[in-house]
Coordinates of C-alpha atoms in Angstrom, one line a residue:
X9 CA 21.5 -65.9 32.8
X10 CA 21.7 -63.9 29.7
X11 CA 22.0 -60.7 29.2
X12 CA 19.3 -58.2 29.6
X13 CA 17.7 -57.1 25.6
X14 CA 19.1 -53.9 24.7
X15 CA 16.0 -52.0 24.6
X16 CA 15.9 -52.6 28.4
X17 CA 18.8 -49.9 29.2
X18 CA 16.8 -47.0 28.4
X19 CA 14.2 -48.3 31.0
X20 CA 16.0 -49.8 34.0
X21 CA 15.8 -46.3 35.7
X22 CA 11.9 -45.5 34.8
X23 CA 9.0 -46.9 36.7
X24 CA 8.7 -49.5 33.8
X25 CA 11.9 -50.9 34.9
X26 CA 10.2 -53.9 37.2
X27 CA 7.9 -55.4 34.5
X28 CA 11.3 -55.3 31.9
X29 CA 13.3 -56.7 34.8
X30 CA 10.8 -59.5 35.0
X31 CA 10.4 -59.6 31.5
X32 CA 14.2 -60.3 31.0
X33 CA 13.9 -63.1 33.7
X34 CA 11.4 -64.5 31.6
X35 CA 12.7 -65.0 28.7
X36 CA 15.5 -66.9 29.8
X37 CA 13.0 -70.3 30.5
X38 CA 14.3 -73.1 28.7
X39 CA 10.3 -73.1 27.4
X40 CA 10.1 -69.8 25.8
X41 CA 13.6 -70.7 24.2
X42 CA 13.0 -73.9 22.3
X43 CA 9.9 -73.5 21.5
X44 CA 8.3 -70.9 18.2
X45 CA 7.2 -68.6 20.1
X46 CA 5.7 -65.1 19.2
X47 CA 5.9 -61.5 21.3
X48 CA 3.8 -59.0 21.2
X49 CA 2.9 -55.7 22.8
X50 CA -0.8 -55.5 23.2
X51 CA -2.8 -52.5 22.8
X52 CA -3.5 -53.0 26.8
X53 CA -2.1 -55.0 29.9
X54 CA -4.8 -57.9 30.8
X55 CA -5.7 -58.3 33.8
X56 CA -9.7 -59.3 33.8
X57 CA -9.8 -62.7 31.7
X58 CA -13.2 -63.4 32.0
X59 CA -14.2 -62.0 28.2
X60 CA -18.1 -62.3 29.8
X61 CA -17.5 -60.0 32.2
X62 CA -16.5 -56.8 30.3
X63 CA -16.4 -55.6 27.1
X64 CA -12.7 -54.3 27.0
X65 CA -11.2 -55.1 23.9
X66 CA -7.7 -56.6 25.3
X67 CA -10.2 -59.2 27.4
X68 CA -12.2 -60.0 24.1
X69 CA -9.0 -60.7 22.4
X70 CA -8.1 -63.5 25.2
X71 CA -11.5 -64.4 24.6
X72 CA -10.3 -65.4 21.2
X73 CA -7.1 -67.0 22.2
X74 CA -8.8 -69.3 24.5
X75 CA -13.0 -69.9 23.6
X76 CA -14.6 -70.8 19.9
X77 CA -18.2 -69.6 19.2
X78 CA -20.9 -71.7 17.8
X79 CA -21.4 -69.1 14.0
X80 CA -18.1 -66.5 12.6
X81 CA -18.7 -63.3 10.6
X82 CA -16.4 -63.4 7.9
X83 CA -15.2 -60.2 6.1
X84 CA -18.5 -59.8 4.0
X85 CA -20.2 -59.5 6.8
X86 CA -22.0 -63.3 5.7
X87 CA -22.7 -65.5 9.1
X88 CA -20.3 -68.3 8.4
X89 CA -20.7 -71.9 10.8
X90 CA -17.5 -71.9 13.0
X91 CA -18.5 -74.5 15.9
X92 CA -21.5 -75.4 14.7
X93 CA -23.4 -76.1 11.5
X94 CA -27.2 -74.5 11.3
X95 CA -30.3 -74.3 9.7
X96 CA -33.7 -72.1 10.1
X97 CA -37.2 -73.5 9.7
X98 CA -39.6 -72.1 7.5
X99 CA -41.9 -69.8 9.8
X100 CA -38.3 -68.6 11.0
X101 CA -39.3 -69.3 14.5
X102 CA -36.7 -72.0 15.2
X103 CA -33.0 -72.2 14.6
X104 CA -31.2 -75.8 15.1
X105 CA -27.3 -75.6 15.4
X106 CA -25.2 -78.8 14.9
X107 CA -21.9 -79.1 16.7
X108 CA -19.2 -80.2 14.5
X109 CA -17.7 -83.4 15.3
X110 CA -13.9 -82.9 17.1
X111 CA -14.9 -80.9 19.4
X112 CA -12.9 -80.8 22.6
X113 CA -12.6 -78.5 26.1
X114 CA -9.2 -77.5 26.8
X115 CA -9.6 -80.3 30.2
X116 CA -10.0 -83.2 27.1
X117 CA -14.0 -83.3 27.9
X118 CA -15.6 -83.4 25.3
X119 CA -17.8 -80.7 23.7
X120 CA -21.4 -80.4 24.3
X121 CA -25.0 -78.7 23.4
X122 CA -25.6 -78.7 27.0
X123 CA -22.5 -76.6 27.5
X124 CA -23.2 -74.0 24.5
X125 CA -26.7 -73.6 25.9
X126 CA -25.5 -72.5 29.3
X127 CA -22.9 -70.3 27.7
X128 CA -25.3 -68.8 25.5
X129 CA -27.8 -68.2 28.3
X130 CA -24.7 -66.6 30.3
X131 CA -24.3 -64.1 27.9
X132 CA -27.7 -63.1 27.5
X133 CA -27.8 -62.0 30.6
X134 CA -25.3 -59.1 29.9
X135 CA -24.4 -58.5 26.4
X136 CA -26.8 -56.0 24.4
X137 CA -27.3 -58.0 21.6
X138 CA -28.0 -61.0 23.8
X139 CA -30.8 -59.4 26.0
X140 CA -32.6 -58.5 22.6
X141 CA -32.3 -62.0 21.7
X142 CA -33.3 -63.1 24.9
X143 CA -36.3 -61.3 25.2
X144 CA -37.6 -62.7 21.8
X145 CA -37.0 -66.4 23.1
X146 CA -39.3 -69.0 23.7
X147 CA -37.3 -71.4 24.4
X148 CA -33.1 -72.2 24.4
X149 CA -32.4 -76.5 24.5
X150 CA -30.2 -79.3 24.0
X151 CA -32.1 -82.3 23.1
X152 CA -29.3 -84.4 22.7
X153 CA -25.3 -84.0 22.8
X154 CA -25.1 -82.4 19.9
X155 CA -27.6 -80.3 19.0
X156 CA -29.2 -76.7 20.4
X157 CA -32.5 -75.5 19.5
X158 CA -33.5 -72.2 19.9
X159 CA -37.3 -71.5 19.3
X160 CA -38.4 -67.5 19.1
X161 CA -41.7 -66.0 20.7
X162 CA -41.8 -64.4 17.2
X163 CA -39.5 -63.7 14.3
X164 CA -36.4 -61.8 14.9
X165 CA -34.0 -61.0 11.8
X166 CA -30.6 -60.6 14.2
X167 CA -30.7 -64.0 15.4
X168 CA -27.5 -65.6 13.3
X169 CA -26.2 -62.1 13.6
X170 CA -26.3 -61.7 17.5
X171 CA -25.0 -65.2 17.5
X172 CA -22.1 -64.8 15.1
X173 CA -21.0 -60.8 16.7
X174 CA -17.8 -60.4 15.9
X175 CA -16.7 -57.7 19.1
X176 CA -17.6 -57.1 22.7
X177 CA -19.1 -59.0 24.2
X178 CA -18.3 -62.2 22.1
X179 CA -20.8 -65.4 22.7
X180 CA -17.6 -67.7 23.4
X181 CA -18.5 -71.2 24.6
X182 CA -17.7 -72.5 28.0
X183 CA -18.0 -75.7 29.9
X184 CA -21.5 -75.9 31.8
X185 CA -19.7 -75.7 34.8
X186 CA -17.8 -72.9 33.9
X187 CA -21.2 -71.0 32.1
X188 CA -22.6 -71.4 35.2
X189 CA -21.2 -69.0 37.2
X190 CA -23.4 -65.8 37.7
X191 CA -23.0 -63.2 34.5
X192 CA -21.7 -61.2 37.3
X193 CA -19.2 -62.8 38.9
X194 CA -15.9 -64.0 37.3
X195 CA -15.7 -67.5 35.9
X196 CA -13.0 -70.0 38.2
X197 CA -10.8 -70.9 35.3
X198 CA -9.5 -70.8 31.8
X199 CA -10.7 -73.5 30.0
X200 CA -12.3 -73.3 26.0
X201 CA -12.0 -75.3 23.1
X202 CA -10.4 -72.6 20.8
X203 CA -6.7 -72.8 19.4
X204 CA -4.7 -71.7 22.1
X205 CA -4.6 -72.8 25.8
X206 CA -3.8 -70.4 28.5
X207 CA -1.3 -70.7 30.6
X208 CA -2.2 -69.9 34.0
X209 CA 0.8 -70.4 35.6
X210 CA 2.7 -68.2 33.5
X211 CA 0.4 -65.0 33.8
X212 CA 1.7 -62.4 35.6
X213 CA -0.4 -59.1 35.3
X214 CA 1.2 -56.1 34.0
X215 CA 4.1 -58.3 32.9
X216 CA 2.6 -60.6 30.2
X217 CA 0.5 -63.2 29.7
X218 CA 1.3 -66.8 27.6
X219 CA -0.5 -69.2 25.4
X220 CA 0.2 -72.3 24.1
X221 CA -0.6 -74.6 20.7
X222 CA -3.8 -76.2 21.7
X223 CA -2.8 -80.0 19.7
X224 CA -6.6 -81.3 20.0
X225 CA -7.6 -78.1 18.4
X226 CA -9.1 -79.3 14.8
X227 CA -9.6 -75.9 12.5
X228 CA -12.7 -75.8 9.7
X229 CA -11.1 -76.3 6.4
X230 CA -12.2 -72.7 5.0
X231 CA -9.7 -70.0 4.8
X232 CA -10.0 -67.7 7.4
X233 CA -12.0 -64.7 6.8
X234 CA -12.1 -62.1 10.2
X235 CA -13.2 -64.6 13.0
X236 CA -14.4 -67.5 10.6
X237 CA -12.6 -70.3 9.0
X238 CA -9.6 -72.2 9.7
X239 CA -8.1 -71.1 12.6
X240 CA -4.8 -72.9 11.9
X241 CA -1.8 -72.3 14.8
X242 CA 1.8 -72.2 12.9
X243 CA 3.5 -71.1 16.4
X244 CA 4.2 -73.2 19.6
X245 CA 3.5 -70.0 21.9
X246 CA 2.3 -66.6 22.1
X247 CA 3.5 -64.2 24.9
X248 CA 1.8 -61.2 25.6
X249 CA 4.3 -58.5 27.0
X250 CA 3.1 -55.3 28.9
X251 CA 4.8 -52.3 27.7
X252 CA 3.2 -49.3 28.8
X253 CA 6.0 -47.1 27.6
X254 CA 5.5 -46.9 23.6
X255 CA 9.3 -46.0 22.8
X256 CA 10.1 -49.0 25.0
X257 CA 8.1 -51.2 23.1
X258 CA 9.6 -50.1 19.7
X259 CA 12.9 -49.8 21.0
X260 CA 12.1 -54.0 21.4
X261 CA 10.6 -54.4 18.6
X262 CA 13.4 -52.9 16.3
X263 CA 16.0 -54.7 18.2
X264 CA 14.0 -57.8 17.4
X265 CA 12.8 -58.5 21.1
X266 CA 9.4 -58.1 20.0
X267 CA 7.8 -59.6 17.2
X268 CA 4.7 -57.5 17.4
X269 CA 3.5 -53.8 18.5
X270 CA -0.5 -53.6 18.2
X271 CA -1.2 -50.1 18.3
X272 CA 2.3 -47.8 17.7
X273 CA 1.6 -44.2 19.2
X274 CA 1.0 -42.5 15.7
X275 CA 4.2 -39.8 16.5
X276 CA 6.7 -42.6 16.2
X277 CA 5.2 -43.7 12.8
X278 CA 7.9 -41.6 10.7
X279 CA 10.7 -43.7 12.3
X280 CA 9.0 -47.4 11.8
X281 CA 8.5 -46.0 8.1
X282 CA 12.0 -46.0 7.4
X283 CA 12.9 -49.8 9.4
X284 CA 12.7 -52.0 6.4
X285 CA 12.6 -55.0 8.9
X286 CA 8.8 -54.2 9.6
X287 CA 5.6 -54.2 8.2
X288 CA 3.2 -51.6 9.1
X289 CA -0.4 -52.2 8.1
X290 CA -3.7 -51.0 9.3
X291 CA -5.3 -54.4 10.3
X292 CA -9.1 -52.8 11.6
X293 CA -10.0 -51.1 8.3
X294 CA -13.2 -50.0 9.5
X295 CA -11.8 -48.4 12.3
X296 CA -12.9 -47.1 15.3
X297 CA -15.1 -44.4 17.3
X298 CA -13.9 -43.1 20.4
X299 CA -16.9 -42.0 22.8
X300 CA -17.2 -40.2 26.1
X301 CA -19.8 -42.2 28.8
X302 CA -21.2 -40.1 31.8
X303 CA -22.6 -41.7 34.7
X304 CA -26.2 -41.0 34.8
X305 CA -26.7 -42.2 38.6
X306 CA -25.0 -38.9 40.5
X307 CA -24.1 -35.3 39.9
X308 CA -23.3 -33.4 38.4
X309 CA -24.7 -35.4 34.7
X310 CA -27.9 -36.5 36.3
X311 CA -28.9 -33.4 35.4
X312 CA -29.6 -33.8 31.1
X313 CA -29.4 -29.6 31.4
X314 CA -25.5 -30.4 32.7
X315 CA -25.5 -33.0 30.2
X316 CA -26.2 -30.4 27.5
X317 CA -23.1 -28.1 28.7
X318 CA -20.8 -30.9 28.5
X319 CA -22.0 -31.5 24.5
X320 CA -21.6 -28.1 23.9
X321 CA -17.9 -27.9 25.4
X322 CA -16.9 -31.2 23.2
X323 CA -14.8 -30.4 19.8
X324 CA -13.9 -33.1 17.3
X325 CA -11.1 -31.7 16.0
X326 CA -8.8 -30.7 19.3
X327 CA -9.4 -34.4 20.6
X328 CA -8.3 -36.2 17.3
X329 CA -5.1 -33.6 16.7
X330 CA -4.5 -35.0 20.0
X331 CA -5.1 -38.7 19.7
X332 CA -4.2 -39.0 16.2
X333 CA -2.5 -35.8 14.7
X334 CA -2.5 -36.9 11.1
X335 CA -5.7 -36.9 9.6
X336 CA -4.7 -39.6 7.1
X337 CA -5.6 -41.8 10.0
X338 CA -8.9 -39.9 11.5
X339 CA -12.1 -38.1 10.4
X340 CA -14.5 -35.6 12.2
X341 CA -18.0 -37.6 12.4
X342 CA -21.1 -37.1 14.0
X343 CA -22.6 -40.4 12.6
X344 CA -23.2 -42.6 16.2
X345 CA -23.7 -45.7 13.8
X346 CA -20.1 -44.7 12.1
X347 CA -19.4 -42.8 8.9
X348 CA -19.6 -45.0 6.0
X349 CA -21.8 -47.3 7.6
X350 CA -25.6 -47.9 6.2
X351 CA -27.7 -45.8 8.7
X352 CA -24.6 -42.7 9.1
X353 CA -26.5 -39.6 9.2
X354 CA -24.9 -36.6 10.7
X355 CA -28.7 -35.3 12.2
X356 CA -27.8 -33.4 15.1
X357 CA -24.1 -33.7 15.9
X358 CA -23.5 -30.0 15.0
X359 CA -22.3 -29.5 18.5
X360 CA -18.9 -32.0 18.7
X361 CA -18.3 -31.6 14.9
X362 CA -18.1 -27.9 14.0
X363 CA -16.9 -27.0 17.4
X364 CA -17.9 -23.4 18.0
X365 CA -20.5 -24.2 20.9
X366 CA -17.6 -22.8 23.7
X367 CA -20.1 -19.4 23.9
X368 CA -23.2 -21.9 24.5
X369 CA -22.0 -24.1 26.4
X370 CA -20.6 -21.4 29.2
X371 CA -24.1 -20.4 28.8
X372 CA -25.9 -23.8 28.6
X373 CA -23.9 -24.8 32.3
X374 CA -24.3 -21.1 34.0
X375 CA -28.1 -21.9 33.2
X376 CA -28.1 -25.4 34.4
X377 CA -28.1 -25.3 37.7
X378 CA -24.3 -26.7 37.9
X379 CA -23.2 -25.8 42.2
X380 CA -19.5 -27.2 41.2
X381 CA -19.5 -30.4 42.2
X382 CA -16.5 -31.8 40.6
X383 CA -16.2 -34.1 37.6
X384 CA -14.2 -37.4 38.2
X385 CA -12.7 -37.5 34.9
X386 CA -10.6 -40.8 34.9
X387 CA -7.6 -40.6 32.9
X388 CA -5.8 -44.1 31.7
X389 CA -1.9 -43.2 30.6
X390 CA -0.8 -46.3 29.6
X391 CA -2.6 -47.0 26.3
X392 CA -2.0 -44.8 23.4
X393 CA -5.7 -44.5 22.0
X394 CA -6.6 -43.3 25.2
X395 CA -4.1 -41.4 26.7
X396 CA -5.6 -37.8 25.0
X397 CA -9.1 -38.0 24.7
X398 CA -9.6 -37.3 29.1
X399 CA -6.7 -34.5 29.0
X400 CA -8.7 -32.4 26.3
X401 CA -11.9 -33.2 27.6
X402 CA -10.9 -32.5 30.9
X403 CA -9.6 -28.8 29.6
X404 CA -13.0 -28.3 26.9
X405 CA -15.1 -28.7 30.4
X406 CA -12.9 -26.6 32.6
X407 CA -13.2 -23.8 29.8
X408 CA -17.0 -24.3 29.9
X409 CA -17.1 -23.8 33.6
X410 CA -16.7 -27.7 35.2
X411 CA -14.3 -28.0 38.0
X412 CA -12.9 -31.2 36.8
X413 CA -11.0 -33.8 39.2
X414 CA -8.6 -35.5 36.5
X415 CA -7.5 -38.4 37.8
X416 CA -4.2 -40.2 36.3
X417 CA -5.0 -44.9 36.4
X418 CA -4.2 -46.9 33.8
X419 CA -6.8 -48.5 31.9
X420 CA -7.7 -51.7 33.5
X421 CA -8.5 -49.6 36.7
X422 CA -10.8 -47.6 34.6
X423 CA -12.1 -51.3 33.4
X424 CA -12.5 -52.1 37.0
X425 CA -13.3 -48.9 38.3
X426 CA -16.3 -48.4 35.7
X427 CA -18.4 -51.4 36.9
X428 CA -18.9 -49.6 40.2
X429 CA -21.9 -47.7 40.8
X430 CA -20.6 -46.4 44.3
X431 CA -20.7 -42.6 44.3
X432 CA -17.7 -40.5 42.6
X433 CA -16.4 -39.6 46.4
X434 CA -16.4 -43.3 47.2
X435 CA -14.6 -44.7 44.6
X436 CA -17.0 -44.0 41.4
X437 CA -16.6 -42.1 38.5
X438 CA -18.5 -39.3 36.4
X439 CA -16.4 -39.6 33.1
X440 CA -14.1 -41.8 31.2
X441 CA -13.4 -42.3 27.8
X442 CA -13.0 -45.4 25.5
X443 CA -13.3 -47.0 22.0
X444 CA -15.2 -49.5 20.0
X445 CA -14.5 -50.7 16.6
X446 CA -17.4 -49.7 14.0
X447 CA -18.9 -53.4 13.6
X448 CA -19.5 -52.9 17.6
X449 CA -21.8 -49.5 17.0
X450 CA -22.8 -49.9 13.6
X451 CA -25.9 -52.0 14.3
X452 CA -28.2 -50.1 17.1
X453 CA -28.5 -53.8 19.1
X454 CA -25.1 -53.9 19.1
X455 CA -24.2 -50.4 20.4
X456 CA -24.5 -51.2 24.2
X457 CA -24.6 -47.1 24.4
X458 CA -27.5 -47.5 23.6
X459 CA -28.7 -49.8 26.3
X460 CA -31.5 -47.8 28.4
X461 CA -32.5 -50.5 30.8
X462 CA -30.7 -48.1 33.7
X463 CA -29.1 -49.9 36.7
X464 CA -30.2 -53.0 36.7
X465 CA -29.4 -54.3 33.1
X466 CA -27.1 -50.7 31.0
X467 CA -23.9 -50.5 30.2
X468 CA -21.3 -48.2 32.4
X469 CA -23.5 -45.0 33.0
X470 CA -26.8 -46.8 33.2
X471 CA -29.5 -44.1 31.7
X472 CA -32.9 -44.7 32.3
X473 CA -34.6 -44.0 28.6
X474 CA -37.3 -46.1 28.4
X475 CA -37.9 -44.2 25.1
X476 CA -34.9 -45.3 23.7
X477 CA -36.0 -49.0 24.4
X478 CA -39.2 -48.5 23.1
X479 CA -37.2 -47.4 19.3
X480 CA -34.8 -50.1 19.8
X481 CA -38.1 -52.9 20.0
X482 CA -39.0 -50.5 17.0
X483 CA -35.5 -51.1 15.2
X484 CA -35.7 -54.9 15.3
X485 CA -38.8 -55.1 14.4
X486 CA -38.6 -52.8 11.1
X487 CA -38.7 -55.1 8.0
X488 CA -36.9 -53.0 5.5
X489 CA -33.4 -50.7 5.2
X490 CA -35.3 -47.8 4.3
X491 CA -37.2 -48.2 7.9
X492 CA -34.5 -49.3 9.8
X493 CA -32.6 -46.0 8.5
X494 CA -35.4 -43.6 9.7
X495 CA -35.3 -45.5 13.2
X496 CA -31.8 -45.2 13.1
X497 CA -32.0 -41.2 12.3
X498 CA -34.7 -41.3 16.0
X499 CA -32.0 -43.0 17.6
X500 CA -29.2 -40.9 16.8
X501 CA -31.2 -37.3 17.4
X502 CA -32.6 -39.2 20.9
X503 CA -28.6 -39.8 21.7
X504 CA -27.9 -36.0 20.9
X505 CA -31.0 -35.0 23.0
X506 CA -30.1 -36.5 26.3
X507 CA -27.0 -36.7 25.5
X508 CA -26.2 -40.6 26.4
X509 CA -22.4 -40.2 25.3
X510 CA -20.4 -37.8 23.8
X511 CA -19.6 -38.9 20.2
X512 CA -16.0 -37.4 19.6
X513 CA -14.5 -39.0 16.3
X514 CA -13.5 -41.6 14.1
X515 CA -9.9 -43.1 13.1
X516 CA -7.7 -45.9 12.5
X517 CA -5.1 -47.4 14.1
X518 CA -1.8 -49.0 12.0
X519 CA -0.3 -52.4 13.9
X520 CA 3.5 -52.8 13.1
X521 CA 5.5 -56.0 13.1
X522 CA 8.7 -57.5 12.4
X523 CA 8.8 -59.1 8.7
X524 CA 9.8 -62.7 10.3
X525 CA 6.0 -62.9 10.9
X526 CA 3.8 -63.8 8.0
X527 CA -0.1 -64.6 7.5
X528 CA -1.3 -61.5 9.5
X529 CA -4.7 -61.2 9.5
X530 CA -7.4 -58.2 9.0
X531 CA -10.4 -58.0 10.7
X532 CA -12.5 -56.1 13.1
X533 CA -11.3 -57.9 16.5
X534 CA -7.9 -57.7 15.2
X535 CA -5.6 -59.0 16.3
X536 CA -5.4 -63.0 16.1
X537 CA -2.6 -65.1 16.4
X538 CA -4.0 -68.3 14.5
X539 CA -2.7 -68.5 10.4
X540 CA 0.1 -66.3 11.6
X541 CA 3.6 -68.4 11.7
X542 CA 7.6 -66.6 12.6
X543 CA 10.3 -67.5 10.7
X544 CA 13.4 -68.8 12.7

């Protein structure tokens, strides 16, 4: 056996030291050495692989690796065809997709409509943007192999728009048999028709997981534009390696171990600066908001008064000197929908972006009826982005008069742990923090925050607002921008009023990578591994 890489030394005697260990074991396999093979440390460990099942980023990213989708948003923002071609009739009631010819599951079956209208009916039944489309369909068919047909009750504009989302959670097609398994259960295995194949047998959670060249895999002959085109694979493998540690991981990635570090913590950005052996490069240029979600079912923040205290508490700028520290890379912004988006307004969000409220909010929660029941604040250490954001909130709401419990995971517990709705003393939750890149919030349909529908059909939280429905039926039903903006404006002053999330900031992340790696692409569910190729 080889030698162990040299970045390993400074771990062997840290709790990292058992994923490295097996790391180094790995990389040994007479696979991994003959064959092109790209590394990279992931902005997360991946542990839930169903990308139906939650809308974690590091899961939608396998999503990618492994399914295609039937339309692509390219980076105007223009529905492009990706599996399928398409066409709308005239009274803009029915939409007819044509699979492309070539296209083949990951088992050598071949693809069908059959199969993309069970995986589209799949995810209806828990994406946002899939509901709304849902609930506007008459009917969802395959007449014959392969073509779907998609008939509305009456017009809807989002219809290409839903279908071709770029970010959580992604319509990726699925075998019937597959699709078929409950929106709420995990699927039984890996199998799509997109570029790479996963490697099942390889996957070791919070160690790494592997993908390999999918051969039948025939890419559109565009040029790839976000998640549309040609999705053209240069490399024989790609090998996902968890790193919690971030000096670890660019300790690797200097001494070449590594051929890829998604999201750098921003502190060691000086030092990559100076490597002339990497690239550094902010690949998501909208960038993201990072949000607070409460859980709505149990106390203390069933209580919208309590709700109210918490707002008050929250400050902008504290969390982002935290998260970020150099402002090159963040803003303050109270605009839900994202600032420089079309419907940004700042209407309302005086409490989390001037951040002098501290006064108020001791007053707000004396007032509220708050008895002390703690705040289960969970508190994921092992991914940059969101290692600050719960240990200043946790403080800001101890200041205003919380008793918080902050409790150290890492952030596919919090993945895990968020589904539940068992109460906070039985395993729940009352707080957690995450992220979502702009194209995932900029349209209200999209924003699953959003989501009122409570426990039956919300997002993590689950707020009853049957208002909020009622303006989001208002939204997609608005024919023009300047109506859609003043729904938009409701929307944001309804989020402020009850207080469905906290709304703490907007930034950018930079990705870093070895200069051996070329064809890096942009995009908003950065980043993909098709178009990119290593030189040996």
């Amino acid at each position: 056996m080889s030698h162990p890489p040299r970045w390993m030394h400074s771990v062997v005697a840290s709790k990292f030291a058992l994923p490295a260990l097996a790391l180094a074991a790995s990389l040994t396999l007479p696979a991994a050495v003959d064959a092109k093979t790209i590394r990279a440390v992931m902005h997360s460990d991946l542990r839930i692989i169903d990308p139906g099942l939650t809308t974690a980023y590091i899961t939608r990213d396998h999503g990618y690796m492994v399914y295609d989708t039937l339309l692509a948003m390219d980076s105007s923002f223009k529905v492009q065809p990706q599996m399928a071609e398409y066409k709308v009739s005239d009274d803009k009631l029915t939409y007819t997709f044509t699979l492309r010819d070539g296209l083949k599951w990951h088992d050598g079956a071949p693809v069908t409509a059959e199969d993309c209208v069970t995986s589209l009916q799949r995810w209806g039944k828990k994406d946002g943007m899939g509901q709304k489309l849902m609930q506007f369909t008459a009917s969802l068919e395959a007449p014959d192999a392969k073509t779907i047909v998609l008939k509305l009750k009456e017009p809807y504009a989002l219809v290409l728009e839903s279908i071709a989302k770029p970010s959580s959670i992604v319509p990726f097609m699925m075998p019937k048999r597959i699709a078929e398994t409950p929106a709420d259960k995990a699927i039984p295995e890996q199998i799509g028709s997109g570029p790479f194949k996963f490697v099942a047998s390889e996957f070791q959670p919070g160690v790494k997981a592997v993908y390999v060249k999918n051969a039948d895999y025939v890419p559109r002959k565009e040029a790839p534009s976000w998640t549309s085109g040609g999705k053209v694979v240069k490399v024989d493998r790609v090998e996902w390696i968890t790193m919690p540690d971030a000096q670890t991981a660019v300790n690797a990635l200097q001494s070449g171990d590594i051929d890829f570090v998604e999201n750098p913590s921003f502190d060691i950005l000086p030092v990559l600066q100076q490597d002339k052996e990497l690239k550094i490069e902010t690949l998501n240029k909208l960038g993201y908001v990072t949000i607070g979600r409460m859980n709505f079912l149990y106390p203390p923040f069933d209580n919208p008064k309590v709700r109210r205290a918490a707002l008050l508490a929250m400050n902008q700028k504290p969390i982002l000197d935290a998260l970020v520290g150099n402002p090159d890379y963040y803003q303050i912004c109270g605009a839900i929908f994202g600032c420089g988006t079309p419907l940004a307004t700042d209407v309302d969000s005086a409490p989390v972006t001037k951040g002098d409220d501290m006064a108020e909010a001791k007053k707000a929660l004396a007032e509220s009826g708050y008895d002390g029941t703690p705040v289960v604040l969970m508190a994921p250490g092992d991914v940059v982005t969101l290692k600050a954001q719960p240990i200043v909130a946790a403080q800001l709401l101890r200041e205003a008069g919380f008793k918080v419990d902050l409790q150290a995971t890492d952030w596919q517990t919090v993945v895990s742990r968020r589904a539940s709705q068992k109460p906070p003393a039985e395993g729940g939750w009352n707080i957690f923090f995450t992220n979502w890149v702009v194209p995932d919030v900029m349209n209200p349909v999209a924003n699953v925050m959003l989501n009122g529908k409570g426990k039956t059909g919300g997002w993590f939280g689950w707020p009853q607002d049957d208002k909020m429905e009622a303006l989001l039926d208002k939204f997609v039903r608005a024919t023009s921008p300047e109506d859609q903006k003043a729904i938009a404006t409701d929307l944001q002053k309804r989020v402020y009023e009850e207080v469905t999330y906290l709304h703490v900031g907007q930034y950018k992340t930079p990705t870093v990578w070895r200069t051996e790696l070329t064809g890096v692409l942009d995009g908003p569910a950065t980043p993909v591994f098709w178009n990119m190729d290593k030189k040996e």
